[in-house]
Amino acid sequence: MKPLEIVHDIFDVGIQDWAVRDFHGYKTERGATYNSYLIMDEKITLIDTVKAPFAEELLQNISKVTAPENIDYIIINHVEPDHSGAMPALAKACPKAKFIITMAGKNEAVQHYGDEFAFEVVKDGASLNIGKRTLSFAAMTMLHWPDNMATYSDYDKILFSNDGFGQHYATSKRFDDEVAKDELLYEARKYFANILWPYAKLAAKALPKLGAFDIKMIAPSHGVIWRSYVAEIMDCYAKWSVGVKDGSLIVAYDSMWGGTEQMARAIARGAAHAGVTVKVYKLSETPNSTIAAEFFTASGILFGSPTLNNGMLPTMGSLLTYLKGLAPAGKKAAAFGAYGWAGGAQKDMEEVIGKCMEPLPGYTCKWKPQALEMEAAEKFGFDFANALKEENN
Ligand code: FEO
């Protein structure tokens, strides 16, 4: 059976990675895809490759449309190995192919795979005629690495956006209007939060470039293709790249003997009483990347950890390290937790909060909260929620 023809003469030859559940720390609960598109024009062109273990499957998919040796160009929009891992296999199977790449991409590719490739370096704004189609290249620097670019086909009005507009979302359906919209938009947001958030300011600069193109379809290198919700996802990116604060609050905690958990529940009640939407996550039960997806749109976060061996719990250390890397500037945050004969967790948490968020005073309790401390925890949640509301007004 031939691969899906997404529009006339463009085939979806990429891979559904149904099994993958970890993408450098991002828990991909719905799997992932590594999309690759084969354009059958006068010059046969492949856009992006796949992760190395799937190189053979990619070549099999291509072979159902044309012999790989017929390929003239391989566009490398991005060298991260989920898209470039099959380069060495393709160099062997496609002996006449030129690898179209940015200069930053070439440098990265040489370090990954050596320099035995027929590279053709393109600059931002360059174009390449392949027959009926002219492909234009737009640098998308730091979306997600220094080398990223997007490729636009004027004939089809398709933007091959690589990581941008992607989702880690394996599905047998290939288009946005064939899947549950809420699920798709959640996965697109989760992807932005976990992959592109640290570079959001650069995204805000790069995205207006796409205004030069008349885009009817966005074919990313992860997840489904946008054809019905193109304007909507572009609006989301415009919003996400300048930062979102929807007024809500995240409570992220872990507990040893239940004291910090009791505090988290009381804090959430207090915040809800102030009229703020609260989402509560226990770290031992929730991946960091799920919390990041929710925190991305929230206005604030409260971190709760008891003290273990003079410091915060390792699960909290992991979350804070992960979130610090995402550079969540502008979000209000504070810490809470129970401690025994000596504290330490509070200091650890506040140290990280102070480096990357807007700190507010925290709340601690010795051993286990009793009635008075539970009331104080509710009040702490109530006051923090009101601080978020004041910011929104
Ligand atoms: Fe999908 Fe940055 O690689």
PDB file of N, CA and C and ligand atoms in Angstrom, residues 23-24 78 80 82-83 144-145 148 162-163 168 191 195 221-222, ligand 1:
ATOM      1  N   PHE A  23      10.854  11.567  25.890  1.00  0.00           N
ATOM      2  CA  PHE A  23      11.552  12.356  24.868  1.00  0.00           C
ATOM      3  C   PHE A  23      12.404  13.381  25.619  1.00  0.00           C
ATOM      4  N   HIS A  24      13.621  13.076  25.834  1.00  0.00           N
ATOM      5  CA  HIS A  24      14.527  13.789  26.743  1.00  0.00           C
ATOM      6  C   HIS A  24      13.821  14.422  27.946  1.00  0.00           C
ATOM      7  N   HIS A  78      16.222  20.498  10.396  1.00  0.00           N
ATOM      8  CA  HIS A  78      16.670  20.506  11.803  1.00  0.00           C
ATOM      9  C   HIS A  78      17.501  19.249  12.037  1.00  0.00           C
ATOM     10  N   GLU A  80      18.405  17.875  15.074  1.00  0.00           N
ATOM     11  CA  GLU A  80      18.181  17.012  16.247  1.00  0.00           C
ATOM     12  C   GLU A  80      17.897  15.590  15.737  1.00  0.00           C
ATOM     13  N   ASP A  82      15.973  13.203  16.170  1.00  0.00           N
ATOM     14  CA  ASP A  82      14.643  12.672  15.826  1.00  0.00           C
ATOM     15  C   ASP A  82      14.284  12.974  14.377  1.00  0.00           C
ATOM     16  N   HIS A  83      14.968  13.955  13.777  1.00  0.00           N
ATOM     17  CA  HIS A  83      14.700  14.292  12.369  1.00  0.00           C
ATOM     18  C   HIS A  83      15.868  13.973  11.441  1.00  0.00           C
ATOM     19  N   HIS A 144      13.934  24.704  17.169  1.00  0.00           N
ATOM     20  CA  HIS A 144      14.221  24.544  18.559  1.00  0.00           C
ATOM     21  C   HIS A 144      15.719  24.606  18.854  1.00  0.00           C
ATOM     22  N   TRP A 145      16.527  24.505  17.820  1.00  0.00           N
ATOM     23  CA  TRP A 145      17.987  24.568  17.940  1.00  0.00           C
ATOM     24  C   TRP A 145      18.472  25.732  17.067  1.00  0.00           C
ATOM     25  N   ASN A 148      17.439  25.481  13.141  1.00  0.00           N
ATOM     26  CA  ASN A 148      16.093  25.223  12.600  1.00  0.00           C
ATOM     27  C   ASN A 148      15.711  26.155  11.460  1.00  0.00           C
ATOM     28  N   ASN A 162       8.697  21.808  10.589  1.00  0.00           N
ATOM     29  CA  ASN A 162       9.567  21.045  11.484  1.00  0.00           C
ATOM     30  C   ASN A 162       9.014  21.067  12.913  1.00  0.00           C
ATOM     31  N   ASP A 163       9.831  21.406  13.931  1.00  0.00           N
ATOM     32  CA  ASP A 163       9.357  21.321  15.315  1.00  0.00           C
ATOM     33  C   ASP A 163       8.187  22.284  15.589  1.00  0.00           C
ATOM     34  N   HIS A 168       3.573  15.936  20.210  1.00  0.00           N
ATOM     35  CA  HIS A 168       3.958  14.532  20.401  1.00  0.00           C
ATOM     36  C   HIS A 168       2.659  13.743  20.546  1.00  0.00           C
ATOM     37  N   TYR A 191       3.431  20.552  23.941  1.00  0.00           N
ATOM     38  CA  TYR A 191       4.660  20.537  23.153  1.00  0.00           C
ATOM     39  C   TYR A 191       5.359  21.902  23.228  1.00  0.00           C
ATOM     40  N   ILE A 195       8.996  22.154  24.935  1.00  0.00           N
ATOM     41  CA  ILE A 195      10.082  22.217  23.951  1.00  0.00           C
ATOM     42  C   ILE A 195      10.466  23.662  23.622  1.00  0.00           C
ATOM     43  N   SER A 221       6.860  18.344  11.735  1.00  0.00           N
ATOM     44  CA  SER A 221       7.596  17.077  11.766  1.00  0.00           C
ATOM     45  C   SER A 221       7.193  16.198  12.940  1.00  0.00           C
ATOM     46  N   HIS A 222       6.232  16.671  13.730  1.00  0.00           N
ATOM     47  CA  HIS A 222       5.672  15.843  14.804  1.00  0.00           C
ATOM     48  C   HIS A 222       4.153  15.999  14.785  1.00  0.00           C
TER      49      HIS A 222
HETATM   50 FE1  FEO B   1      11.816  17.326  16.978  1.00  0.00          FE
HETATM   51 FE2  FEO B   1      14.136  19.590  18.074  1.00  0.00          FE
HETATM   52  O1  FEO B   1      13.510  17.997  17.367  1.00  0.00           O
END
